[in-house]
Short mmCIF file of C-alpha atoms in Angstrom, two decimals:
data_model
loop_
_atom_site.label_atom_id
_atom_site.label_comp_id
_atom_site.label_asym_id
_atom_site.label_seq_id
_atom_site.Cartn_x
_atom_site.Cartn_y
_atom_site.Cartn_z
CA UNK A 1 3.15 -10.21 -7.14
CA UNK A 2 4.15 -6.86 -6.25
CA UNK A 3 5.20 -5.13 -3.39
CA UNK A 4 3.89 -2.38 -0.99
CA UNK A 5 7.00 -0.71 1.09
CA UNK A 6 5.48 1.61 3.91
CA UNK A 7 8.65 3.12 4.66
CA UNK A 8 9.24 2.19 7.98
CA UNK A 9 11.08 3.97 10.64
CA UNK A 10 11.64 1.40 13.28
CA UNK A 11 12.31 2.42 16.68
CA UNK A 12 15.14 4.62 17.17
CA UNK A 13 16.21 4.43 13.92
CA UNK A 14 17.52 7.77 11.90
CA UNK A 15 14.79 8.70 9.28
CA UNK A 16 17.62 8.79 6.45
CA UNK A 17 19.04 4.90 7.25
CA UNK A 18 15.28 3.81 7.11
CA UNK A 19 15.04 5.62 3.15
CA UNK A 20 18.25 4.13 2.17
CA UNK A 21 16.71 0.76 3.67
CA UNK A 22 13.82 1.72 1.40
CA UNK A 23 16.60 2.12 -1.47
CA UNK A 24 18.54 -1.46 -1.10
CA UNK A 25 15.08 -3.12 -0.75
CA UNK A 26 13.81 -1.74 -4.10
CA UNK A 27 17.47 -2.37 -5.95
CA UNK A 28 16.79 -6.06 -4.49
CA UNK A 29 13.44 -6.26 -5.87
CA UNK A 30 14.41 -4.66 -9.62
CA UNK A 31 16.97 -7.48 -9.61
CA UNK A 32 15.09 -10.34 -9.20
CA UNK A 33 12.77 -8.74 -12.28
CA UNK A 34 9.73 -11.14 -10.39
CA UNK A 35 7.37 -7.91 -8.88
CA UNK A 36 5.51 -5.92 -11.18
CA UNK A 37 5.01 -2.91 -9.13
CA UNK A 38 6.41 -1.19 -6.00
CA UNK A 39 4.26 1.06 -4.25
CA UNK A 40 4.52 3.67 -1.54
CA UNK A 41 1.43 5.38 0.57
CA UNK A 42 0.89 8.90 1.73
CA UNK A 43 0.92 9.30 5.40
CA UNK A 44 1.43 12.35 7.23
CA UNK A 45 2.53 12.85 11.42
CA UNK A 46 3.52 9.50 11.93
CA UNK A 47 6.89 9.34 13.15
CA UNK A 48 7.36 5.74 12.27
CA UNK A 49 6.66 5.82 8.42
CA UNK A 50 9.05 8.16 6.27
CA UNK A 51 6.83 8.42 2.94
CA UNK A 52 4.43 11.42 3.63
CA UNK A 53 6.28 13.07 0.24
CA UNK A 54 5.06 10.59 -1.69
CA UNK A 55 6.42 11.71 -4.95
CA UNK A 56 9.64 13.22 -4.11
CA UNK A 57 10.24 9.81 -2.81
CA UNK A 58 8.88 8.06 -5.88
CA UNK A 59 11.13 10.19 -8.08
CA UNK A 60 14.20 8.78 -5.93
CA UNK A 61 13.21 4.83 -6.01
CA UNK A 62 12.61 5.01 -9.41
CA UNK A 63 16.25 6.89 -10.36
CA UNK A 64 17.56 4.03 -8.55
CA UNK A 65 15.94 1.03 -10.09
CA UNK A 66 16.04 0.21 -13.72
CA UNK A 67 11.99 -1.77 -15.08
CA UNK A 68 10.22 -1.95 -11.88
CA UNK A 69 7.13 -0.20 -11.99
CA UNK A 70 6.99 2.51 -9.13
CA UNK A 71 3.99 4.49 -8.09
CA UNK A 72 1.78 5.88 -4.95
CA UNK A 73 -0.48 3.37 -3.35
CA UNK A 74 -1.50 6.07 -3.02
CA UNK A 75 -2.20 9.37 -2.85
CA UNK A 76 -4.42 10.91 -0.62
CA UNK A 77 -6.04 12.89 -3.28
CA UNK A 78 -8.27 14.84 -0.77
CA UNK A 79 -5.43 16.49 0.63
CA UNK A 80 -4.16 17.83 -3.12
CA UNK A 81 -5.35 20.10 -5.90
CA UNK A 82 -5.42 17.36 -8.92
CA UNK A 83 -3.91 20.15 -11.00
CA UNK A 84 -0.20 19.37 -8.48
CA UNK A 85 -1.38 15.82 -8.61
CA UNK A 86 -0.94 16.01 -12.60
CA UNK A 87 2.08 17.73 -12.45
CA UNK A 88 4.12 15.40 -9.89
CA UNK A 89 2.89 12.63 -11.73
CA UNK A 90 3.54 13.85 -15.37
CA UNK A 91 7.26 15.01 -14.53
CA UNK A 92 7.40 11.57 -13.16
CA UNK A 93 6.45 9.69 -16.46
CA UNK A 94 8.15 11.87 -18.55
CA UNK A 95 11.36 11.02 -16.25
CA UNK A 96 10.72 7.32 -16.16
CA UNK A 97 7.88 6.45 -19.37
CA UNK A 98 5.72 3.56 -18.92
CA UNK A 99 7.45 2.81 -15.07
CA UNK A 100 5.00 4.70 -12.98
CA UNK A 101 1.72 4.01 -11.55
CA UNK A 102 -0.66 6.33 -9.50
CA UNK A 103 -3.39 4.50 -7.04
CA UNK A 104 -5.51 7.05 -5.52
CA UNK A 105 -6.87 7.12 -1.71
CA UNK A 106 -10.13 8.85 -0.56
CA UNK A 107 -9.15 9.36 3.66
CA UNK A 108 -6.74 11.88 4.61
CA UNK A 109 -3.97 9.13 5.70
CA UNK A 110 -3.57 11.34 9.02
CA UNK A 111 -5.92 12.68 12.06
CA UNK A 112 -8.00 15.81 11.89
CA UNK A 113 -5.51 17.82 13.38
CA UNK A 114 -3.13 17.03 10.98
CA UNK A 115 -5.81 17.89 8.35
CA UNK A 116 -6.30 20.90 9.37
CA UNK A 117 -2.39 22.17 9.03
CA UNK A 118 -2.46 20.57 5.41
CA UNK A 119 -4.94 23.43 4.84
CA UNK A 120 -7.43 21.21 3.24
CA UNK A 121 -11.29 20.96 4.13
CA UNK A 122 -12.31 18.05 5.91
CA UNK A 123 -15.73 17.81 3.11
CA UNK A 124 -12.70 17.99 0.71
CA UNK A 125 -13.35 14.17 0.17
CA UNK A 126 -17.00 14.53 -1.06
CA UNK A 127 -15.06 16.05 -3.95
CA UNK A 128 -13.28 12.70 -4.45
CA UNK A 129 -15.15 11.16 -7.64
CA UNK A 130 -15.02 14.68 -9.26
CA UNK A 131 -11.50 15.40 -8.33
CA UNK A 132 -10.57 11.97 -10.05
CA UNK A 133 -12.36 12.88 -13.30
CA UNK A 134 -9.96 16.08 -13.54
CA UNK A 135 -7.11 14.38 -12.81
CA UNK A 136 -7.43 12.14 -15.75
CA UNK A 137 -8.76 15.02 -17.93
CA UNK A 138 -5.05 16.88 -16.81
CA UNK A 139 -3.08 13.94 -17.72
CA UNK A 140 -5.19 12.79 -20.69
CA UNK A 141 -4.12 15.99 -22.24
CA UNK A 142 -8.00 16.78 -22.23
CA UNK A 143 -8.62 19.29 -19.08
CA UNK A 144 -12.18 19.71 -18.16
CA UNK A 145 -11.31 23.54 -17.16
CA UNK A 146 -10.80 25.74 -20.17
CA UNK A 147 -7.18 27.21 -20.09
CA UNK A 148 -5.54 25.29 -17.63
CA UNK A 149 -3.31 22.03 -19.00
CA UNK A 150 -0.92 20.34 -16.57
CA UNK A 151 2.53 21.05 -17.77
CA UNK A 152 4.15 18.41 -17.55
CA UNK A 153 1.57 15.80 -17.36
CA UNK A 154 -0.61 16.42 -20.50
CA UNK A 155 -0.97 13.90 -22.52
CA UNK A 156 1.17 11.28 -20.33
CA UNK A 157 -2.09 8.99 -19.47
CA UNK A 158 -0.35 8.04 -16.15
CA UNK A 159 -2.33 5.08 -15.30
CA UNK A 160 -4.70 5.48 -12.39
CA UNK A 161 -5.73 2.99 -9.44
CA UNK A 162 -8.30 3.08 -7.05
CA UNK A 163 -7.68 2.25 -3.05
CA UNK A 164 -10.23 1.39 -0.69
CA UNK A 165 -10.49 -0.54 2.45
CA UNK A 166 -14.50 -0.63 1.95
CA UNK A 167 -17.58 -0.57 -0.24
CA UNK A 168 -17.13 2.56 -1.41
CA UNK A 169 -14.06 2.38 -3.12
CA UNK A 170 -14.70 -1.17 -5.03
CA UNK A 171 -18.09 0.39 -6.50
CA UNK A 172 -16.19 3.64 -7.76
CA UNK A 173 -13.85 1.99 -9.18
CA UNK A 174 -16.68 -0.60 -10.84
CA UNK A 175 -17.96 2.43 -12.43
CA UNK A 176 -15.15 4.38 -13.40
CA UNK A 177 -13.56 1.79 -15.23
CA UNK A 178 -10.36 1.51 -13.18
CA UNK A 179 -7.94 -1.34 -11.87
CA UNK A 180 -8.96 -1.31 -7.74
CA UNK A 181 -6.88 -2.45 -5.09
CA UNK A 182 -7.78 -3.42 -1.18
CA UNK A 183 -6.25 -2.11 1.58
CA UNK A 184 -6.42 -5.95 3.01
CA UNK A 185 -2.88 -5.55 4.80
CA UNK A 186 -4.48 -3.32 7.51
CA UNK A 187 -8.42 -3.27 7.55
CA UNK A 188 -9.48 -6.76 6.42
CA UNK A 189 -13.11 -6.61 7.06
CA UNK A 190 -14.70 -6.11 4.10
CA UNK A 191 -11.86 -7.36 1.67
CA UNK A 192 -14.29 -10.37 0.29
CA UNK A 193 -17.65 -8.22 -0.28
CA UNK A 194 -15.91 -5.44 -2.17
CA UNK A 195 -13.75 -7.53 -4.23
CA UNK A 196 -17.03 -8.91 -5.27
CA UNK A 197 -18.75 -5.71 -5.74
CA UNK A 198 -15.95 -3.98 -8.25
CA UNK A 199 -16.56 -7.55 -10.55
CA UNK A 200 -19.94 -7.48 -10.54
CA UNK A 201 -20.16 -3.66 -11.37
CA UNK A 202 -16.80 -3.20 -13.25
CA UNK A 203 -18.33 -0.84 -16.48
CA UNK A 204 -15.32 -1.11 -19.55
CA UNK A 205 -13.25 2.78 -19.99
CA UNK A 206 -10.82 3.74 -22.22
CA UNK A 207 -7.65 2.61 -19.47
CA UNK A 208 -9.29 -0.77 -18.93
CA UNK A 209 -11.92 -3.19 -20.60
CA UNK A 210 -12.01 -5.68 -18.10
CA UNK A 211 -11.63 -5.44 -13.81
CA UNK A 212 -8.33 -5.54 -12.80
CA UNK A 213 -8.48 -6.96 -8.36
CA UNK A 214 -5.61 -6.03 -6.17
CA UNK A 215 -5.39 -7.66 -2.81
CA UNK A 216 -2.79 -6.83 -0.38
CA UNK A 217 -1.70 -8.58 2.47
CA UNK A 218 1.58 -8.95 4.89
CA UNK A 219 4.35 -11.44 4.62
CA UNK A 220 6.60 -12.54 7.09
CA UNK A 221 9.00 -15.43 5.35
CA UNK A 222 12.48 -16.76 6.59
CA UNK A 223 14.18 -20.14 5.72
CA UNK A 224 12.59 -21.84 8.28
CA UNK A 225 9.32 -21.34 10.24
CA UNK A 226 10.25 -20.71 13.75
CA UNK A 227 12.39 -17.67 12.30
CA UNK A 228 9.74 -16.74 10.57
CA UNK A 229 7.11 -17.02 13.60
CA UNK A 230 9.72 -15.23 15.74
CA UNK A 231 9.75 -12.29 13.59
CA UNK A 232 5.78 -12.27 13.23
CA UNK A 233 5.71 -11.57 17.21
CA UNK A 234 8.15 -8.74 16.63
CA UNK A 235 5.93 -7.55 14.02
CA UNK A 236 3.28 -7.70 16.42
CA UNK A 237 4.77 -5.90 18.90
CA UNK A 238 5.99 -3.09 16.73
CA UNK A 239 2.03 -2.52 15.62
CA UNK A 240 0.97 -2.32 19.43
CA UNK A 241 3.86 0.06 19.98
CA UNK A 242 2.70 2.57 16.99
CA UNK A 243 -1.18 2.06 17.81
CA UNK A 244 -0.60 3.10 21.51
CA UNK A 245 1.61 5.88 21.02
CA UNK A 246 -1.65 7.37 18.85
CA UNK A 247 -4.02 6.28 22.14
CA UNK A 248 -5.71 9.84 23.44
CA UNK A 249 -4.71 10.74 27.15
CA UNK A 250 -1.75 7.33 27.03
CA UNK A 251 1.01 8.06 28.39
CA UNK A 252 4.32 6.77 30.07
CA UNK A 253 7.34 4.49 28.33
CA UNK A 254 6.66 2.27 25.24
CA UNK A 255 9.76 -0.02 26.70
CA UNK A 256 9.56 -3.76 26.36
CA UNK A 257 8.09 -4.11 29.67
CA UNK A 258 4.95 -1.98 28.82
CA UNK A 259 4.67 -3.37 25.55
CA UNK A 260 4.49 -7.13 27.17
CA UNK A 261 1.77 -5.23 29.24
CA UNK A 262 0.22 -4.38 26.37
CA UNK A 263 0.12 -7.58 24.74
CA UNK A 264 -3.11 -8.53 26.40
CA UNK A 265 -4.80 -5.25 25.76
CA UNK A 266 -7.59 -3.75 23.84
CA UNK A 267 -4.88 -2.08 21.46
CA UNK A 268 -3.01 -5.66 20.58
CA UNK A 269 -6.15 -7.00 19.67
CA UNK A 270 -6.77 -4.16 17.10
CA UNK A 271 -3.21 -4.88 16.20
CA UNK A 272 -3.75 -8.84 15.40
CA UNK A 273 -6.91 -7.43 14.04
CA UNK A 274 -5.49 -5.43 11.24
CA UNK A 275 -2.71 -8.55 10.72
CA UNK A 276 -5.42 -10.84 9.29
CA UNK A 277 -4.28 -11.51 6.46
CA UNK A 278 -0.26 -12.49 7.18
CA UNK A 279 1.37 -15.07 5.77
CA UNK A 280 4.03 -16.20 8.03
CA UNK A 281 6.48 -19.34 7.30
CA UNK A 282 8.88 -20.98 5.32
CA UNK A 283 8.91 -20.78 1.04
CA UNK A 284 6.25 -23.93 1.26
CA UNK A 285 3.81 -22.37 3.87
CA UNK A 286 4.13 -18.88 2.35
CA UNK A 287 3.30 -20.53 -1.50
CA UNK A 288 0.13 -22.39 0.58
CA UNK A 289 -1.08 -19.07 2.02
CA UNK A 290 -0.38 -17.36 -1.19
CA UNK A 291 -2.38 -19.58 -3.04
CA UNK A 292 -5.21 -19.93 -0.79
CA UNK A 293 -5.53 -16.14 -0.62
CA UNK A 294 -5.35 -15.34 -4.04
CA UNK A 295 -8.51 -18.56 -4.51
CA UNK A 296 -10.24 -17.04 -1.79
CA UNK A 297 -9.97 -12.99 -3.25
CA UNK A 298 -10.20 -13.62 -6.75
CA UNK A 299 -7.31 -11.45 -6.97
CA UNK A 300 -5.36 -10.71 -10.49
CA UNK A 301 -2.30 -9.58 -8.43
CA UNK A 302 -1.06 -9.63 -4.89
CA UNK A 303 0.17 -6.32 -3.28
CA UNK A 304 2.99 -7.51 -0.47
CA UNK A 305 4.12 -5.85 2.80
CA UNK A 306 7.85 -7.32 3.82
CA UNK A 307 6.98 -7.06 7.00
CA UNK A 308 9.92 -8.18 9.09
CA UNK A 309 11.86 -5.49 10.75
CA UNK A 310 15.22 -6.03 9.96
CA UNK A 311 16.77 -5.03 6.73
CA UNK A 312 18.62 -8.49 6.22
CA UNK A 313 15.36 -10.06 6.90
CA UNK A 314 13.06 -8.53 3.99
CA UNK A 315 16.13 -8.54 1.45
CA UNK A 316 15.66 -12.47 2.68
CA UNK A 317 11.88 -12.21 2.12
CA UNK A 318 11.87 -10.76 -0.98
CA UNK A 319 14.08 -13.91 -2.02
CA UNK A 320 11.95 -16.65 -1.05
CA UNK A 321 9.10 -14.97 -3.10
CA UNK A 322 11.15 -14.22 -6.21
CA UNK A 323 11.13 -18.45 -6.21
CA UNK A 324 7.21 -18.58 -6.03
CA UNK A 325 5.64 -18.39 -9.45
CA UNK A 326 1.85 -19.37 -9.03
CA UNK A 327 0.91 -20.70 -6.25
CA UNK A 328 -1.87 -24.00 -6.32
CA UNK A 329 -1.86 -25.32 -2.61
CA UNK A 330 -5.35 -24.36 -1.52
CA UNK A 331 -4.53 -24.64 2.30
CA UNK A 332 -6.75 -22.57 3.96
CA UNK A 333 -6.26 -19.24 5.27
CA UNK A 334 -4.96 -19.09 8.96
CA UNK A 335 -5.16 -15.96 10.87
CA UNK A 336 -1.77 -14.82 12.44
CA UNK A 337 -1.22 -15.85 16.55
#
């Protein structure tokens, strides 16, 4: 298992509180020494995740924690010459060797306006497959443009993940080679059919002989289940709140009134939608779901968002899944209500 932190900022909360929340969780994590990886993901203009510099906050989790792997899932590579890319990432390993990972996004992470001010072209993802291919050239130590090395980063072989929350991702990966992981926490549609597609196309390279599935999903544990169904509604609620503040032409209050409102809406469908895949429970109903999702994927690790809203609440998470080892309860899968 490892664990996917999207740097919330929950409502009304001062930016640098929610980063040192980000701080204690990954200390908590390291401790327990039962995640692999912790991940953080490149989004830009939303006011209610604090990890749009992705690095700069990589560089800080990792100074804090002592064998947990850290890394970007991911980078928006679109929005970055791979040449900075190499750079952020080499200073990285050559601050922390052999602790950090870098999974690599095709979209933007943001809206076309915001595109536009990150001074990047919007066909700048056609580039994508071509853009990955110098990136590992930069930190292979073998660039594919004649006098130009990425200093640091040569020769550092930071290891390199795809993301996708579609088709096109799993079969890029397939044929590149490269460990893939699906964005299952937040667009669960097509979760099944690509992990099926990177397996049955997965081509050997020099980083991996052999596919390497990532499947994320959300978690919502407590010691017993009502808690932990009480805090899935809040969870809820905070995902109709973000989706309708980004609602063209909305306007007026996001109080609890208008969120209730809300609750029978277009936008909290989208919201329970996206929360497919949530595991929500006690230890024993959390080790079912785990199980059952990990049978049903195919998956060779699971990528978890804590996604209770309280700090005391994840730190209590993250403790009820350091006790699950591997999962064999083959419950099925139970969309969130």
């Amino acid at each position: 298992m490892s664990i996917l932190d999207l740097a919330v900022v929950r409502h009304g909360q001062p930016v640098a509180e929610a980063l040192a929340d980000s701080v204690e969780l990954a200390k908590h994590a390291d401790a327990s020494g039962r995640f692999t990886r912790l991940w953080f993901a490149e989004h830009h203009n939303m006011n209610s995740i604090a990890s749009a510099a992705t690095a700069v906050l990589i560089a800080h989790i990792a100074a804090n924690t002592g064998t947990i792997r850290v890394g970007a899932g991911g980078v928006m590579l679109p929005n970055h010459a791979p040449l900075i890319i190499a750079e952020q990432f080499g200073t990285l390993a050559e601050l922390h060797p052999g602790r950090i990972d870098l999974g690599l996004g095709r979209a933007p992470g943001t809206d076309p306006v915001t595109l536009r001010a990150l001074r990047r072209d919007p066909r700048a993802s056609d580039e994508f497959p071509s853009d990955i291919r110098e990136l590992q050239g930069y930190l292979a130590g073998e660039s594919l443009i004649p006098g130009v090395a990425a200093h640091p980063g040569a020769g550092t072989k930071v290891p390199l993940y795809i993301l996708g929350s579609s088709l096109y991702g799993a079969q890029l990966a397939a044929a590149f080679g490269l460990p893939y992981a699906f964005a299952s926490h937040f667009a669960p549609n097509a979760l099944l059919a690509a992990m099926s597609a990177y397996r049955d196309n997965f081509r050997p390279s020099d980083q991996l002989s052999q596919p390497y599935a990532i499947a994320a999903l959300n978690v919502v544990a407590a010691q017993e289940s009502s808690t932990a169904r009480a805090l899935a509604d809040r969870v809820l609620r905070s995902r109709v709140r973000s989706l309708a503040g980004r609602v063209p032409g909305f306007s007026g209050p996001l109080d609890d009134a208008a969120i209730e409102t809300l609750m029978a809406s277009p936008v909290a469908a989208q919201a329970r939608h996206m929360l497919t895949y949530t595991a929500v429970g006690d230890r024993d109903e959390i080790a079912a779901y785990l199980a059952s999702f990990r049978a049903e994927t195919g998956a060779d690790e699971l990528m978890i968002t804590n996604a209770a809203p309280e700090l005391a609440d994840r730190h209590a998470a993250l403790d009820i899944l350091a006790t699950i080892d591997r999962p064999t309860d083959g419950r099925s899968i139970q969309s969130p209500r």
